[in-house]
Amino acid sequence: KQEVTQIPAALSVPEGENLVLNCSFTDSAIYNLQWFRQDPGKGLTSLLLIQSSQREQTSGRLNASLDKSSGRSTLYIAASQPGDSATYLCAVSPTTSGTYKYIFGTGTRLKVLA
Amino acid sequence: DTGVSQDPRHKITKRGQNVTFRCDPISEHNRLYWYRQTLGQGPEFLTYFQNEAQLEKSRLLSDRFSAERPKGSFSTLEIQRTEQGDSAMYLCASTDISNIQYFGAGTRLSVL
């Protein structure tokens, strides 16, 4: 059974710091991995999608890497800003399903202090 | 393109009542998903539609839960005889061939 773990559960950093969020998954048979952002009481916004054949994806100040064989992904946020404060969720789409559903981790709650 | 819409945003009900939620996906998306999220947890998959066909249901979806997607457009999720354990945020997502999931704002259910 696929399980997704995110470390740390919470993180507080001063504005301007670079930071890394970690995600691990137990089964490497995945179509892809997505990183999402969730603001309190809101839905999720997709930040980056990495196909299983890819090693990384970049969007602005965000860079996500994928090491499928070791079951790990990282989300790197450069020059953090108070507006980055949110919960960041990692999710994998297992090939055993065939429906492209996602299995989510419990998230990392990020607070960027001004 | 107005994104994924969910209605209502909040629902308060008494235990034992039936509730129905609606999701309007992005119009050209043929894939639709329902997830449930409780406080401090990530979303958990409930069910999946491709067009009007319901192709997968989670074991989380007990007999009290039913979902439909008539004509492959909007979808409804009904919970019969609600229980306090049903209190959660119910999220709908749609996607196309890109597999990028676009989520609605969710319906927060509180069962008293």
XYZ file of C-alpha atoms in Angstrom:
226
model
C 0.000 0.000 0.000
C 1.388 3.371 -1.032
C 2.181 5.710 1.845
C 3.423 9.282 1.610
C 5.319 10.979 4.424
C 6.279 14.633 4.693
C 8.938 16.060 6.945
C 8.914 18.416 8.758
C 5.267 18.718 9.786
C 5.747 22.424 10.469
C 8.423 24.971 9.697
C 8.922 28.609 10.621
C 11.591 30.681 8.852
C 12.517 34.362 8.528
C 11.757 36.095 5.255
C 14.440 35.680 2.593
C 15.614 32.225 3.622
C 15.917 29.377 1.160
C 14.205 26.221 2.377
C 13.636 22.578 1.502
C 10.539 20.505 2.120
C 10.836 16.729 2.021
C 8.496 14.023 0.780
C 8.984 10.257 0.768
C 6.818 7.491 -0.668
C 6.943 3.739 -0.198
C 6.181 2.405 -3.694
C 8.132 3.652 -6.720
C 5.428 2.521 -9.188
C 4.031 5.987 -9.845
C 2.852 7.899 -12.898
C 3.919 11.226 -11.458
C 4.255 13.338 -8.313
C 2.631 16.705 -7.635
C 3.325 19.391 -5.093
C 0.313 21.434 -3.979
C -0.212 24.497 -1.859
C -3.225 24.863 0.449
C -4.219 28.055 2.221
C -6.322 27.738 5.409
C -9.893 26.648 4.680
C -9.300 26.608 0.939
C -8.816 24.090 -1.840
C -5.481 22.981 -3.247
C -3.425 24.674 -5.942
C -1.031 22.599 -8.031
C 2.491 24.044 -7.961
C 4.566 21.526 -9.888
C 3.991 18.137 -11.527
C 6.956 15.819 -12.149
C 6.457 12.855 -14.459
C 8.021 9.577 -13.307
C 10.634 9.847 -16.079
C 11.725 13.336 -15.009
C 14.236 14.382 -12.366
C 13.070 17.924 -11.653
C 10.717 20.746 -12.528
C 11.059 24.474 -11.946
C 8.560 27.303 -11.713
C 9.779 30.720 -10.636
C 11.268 30.443 -7.144
C 10.172 26.805 -6.825
C 12.174 23.746 -7.793
C 10.994 20.188 -7.243
C 13.156 17.104 -7.626
C 12.215 13.450 -7.892
C 14.304 10.363 -7.118
C 11.846 7.606 -7.914
C 14.174 4.729 -7.080
C 14.713 5.949 -3.526
C 11.132 7.154 -3.121
C 12.004 10.765 -2.407
C 11.089 14.243 -3.605
C 12.089 17.673 -2.400
C 10.516 21.086 -2.914
C 13.026 23.925 -2.809
C 11.707 27.438 -2.211
C 14.162 30.248 -2.884
C 14.090 33.618 -1.143
C 10.959 32.864 0.896
C 8.300 35.559 1.349
C 5.462 35.972 3.881
C 3.025 35.207 1.036
C 4.539 31.711 0.823
C 2.994 30.882 4.205
C 0.664 27.925 3.619
C 0.523 24.147 3.894
C 2.479 22.312 1.193
C 1.254 18.859 0.214
C 3.035 16.188 -1.767
C 1.007 13.583 -3.666
C 1.818 10.587 -5.856
C -0.297 8.898 -8.513
C 0.173 5.108 -8.269
C 0.242 3.048 -11.459
C -1.637 0.262 -9.674
C -4.789 2.349 -9.900
C -5.044 3.292 -13.557
C -7.271 6.251 -12.684
C -4.548 8.807 -11.968
C -5.910 9.402 -8.471
C -3.494 10.814 -5.916
C -2.266 9.615 -2.530
C -1.402 12.584 -0.331
C 0.984 13.179 2.513
C -0.151 15.077 5.609
C 1.646 18.240 4.531
C 4.226 20.690 5.843
C 2.801 23.829 7.425
C 5.115 26.716 6.496
C 5.208 30.106 8.165
C 7.480 32.806 6.743
C 8.047 35.632 9.209
C 8.359 39.224 7.971
C -12.666 29.317 -17.568
C -13.965 29.884 -14.053
C -12.228 26.918 -12.446
C -13.840 24.159 -10.384
C -16.921 25.269 -8.435
C -18.360 23.567 -5.382
C -21.662 24.262 -3.695
C -22.416 24.820 -0.895
C -19.228 26.087 0.737
C -20.465 25.181 4.188
C -23.150 22.769 5.372
C -24.292 22.226 8.942
C -26.649 19.317 9.498
C -28.004 17.159 12.269
C -26.979 13.545 12.631
C -29.216 11.288 10.577
C -30.054 13.844 7.888
C -29.152 13.464 4.216
C -26.912 15.990 2.462
C -25.937 16.536 -1.167
C -22.967 18.433 -2.537
C -22.419 19.629 -6.089
C -19.242 20.020 -8.122
C -18.951 21.797 -11.480
C -15.603 20.887 -13.074
C -13.678 22.856 -15.675
C -15.825 22.402 -18.767
C -13.364 20.553 -21.009
C -12.117 18.175 -18.283
C -13.435 14.629 -18.639
C -11.936 13.308 -15.373
C -13.457 14.174 -12.003
C -12.380 13.155 -8.487
C -13.872 13.482 -5.021
C -11.611 13.591 -1.954
C -12.266 14.005 1.768
C -9.972 15.948 4.070
C -10.040 16.064 7.866
C -8.172 18.564 10.015
C -4.411 18.165 9.874
C -4.539 15.435 7.241
C -4.012 15.309 3.504
C -6.982 14.656 1.205
C -8.109 11.017 0.896
C -9.463 9.693 -2.403
C -13.172 8.799 -2.451
C -14.213 8.216 -6.049
C -13.346 8.856 -9.714
C -15.406 9.542 -12.834
C -14.301 9.467 -16.434
C -17.065 11.277 -18.277
C -20.262 9.811 -16.790
C -18.733 6.474 -15.750
C -17.763 5.929 -12.112
C -14.614 3.853 -12.502
C -13.230 3.628 -8.986
C -14.617 3.887 -5.453
C -12.544 3.869 -2.301
C -13.342 1.523 0.559
C -13.877 4.768 2.521
C -17.084 5.202 0.527
C -19.603 3.280 2.609
C -23.096 2.340 1.427
C -24.335 5.665 2.795
C -22.341 7.535 0.165
C -23.337 7.793 -3.478
C -21.939 9.874 -6.302
C -23.179 10.611 -9.783
C -22.032 12.486 -12.832
C -24.960 12.579 -15.248
C -24.031 13.413 -18.831
C -20.392 13.736 -17.834
C -20.779 17.329 -16.655
C -21.409 18.317 -13.013
C -21.198 15.738 -10.235
C -23.088 15.250 -6.984
C -22.022 13.496 -3.792
C -24.804 12.429 -1.444
C -24.387 11.231 2.115
C -27.386 9.524 3.664
C -28.011 9.234 7.413
C -25.049 11.448 8.272
C -22.848 10.584 11.250
C -20.523 12.819 13.256
C -17.569 11.013 11.692
C -18.639 12.372 8.295
C -17.624 15.884 9.366
C -14.835 16.913 6.993
C -13.971 19.049 3.988
C -15.182 17.425 0.758
C -13.022 18.411 -2.201
C -13.669 17.988 -5.898
C -10.940 18.047 -8.550
C -10.960 17.799 -12.318
C -8.224 17.174 -14.830
C -7.493 16.597 -18.463
C -4.729 14.683 -20.195
C -2.097 16.776 -18.379
C -3.044 15.110 -15.047
C -2.667 18.451 -13.273
C -5.492 18.335 -10.746
C -7.539 21.516 -10.379
C -9.347 21.635 -7.057
C -12.460 23.478 -6.010
C -12.620 25.411 -2.734
C -14.395 22.491 -1.066
C -17.572 21.976 0.954
C -17.075 21.946 4.710
C -19.579 19.595 6.380
C -20.332 19.781 10.083
C -22.576 17.072 11.540
C -24.018 17.967 14.944
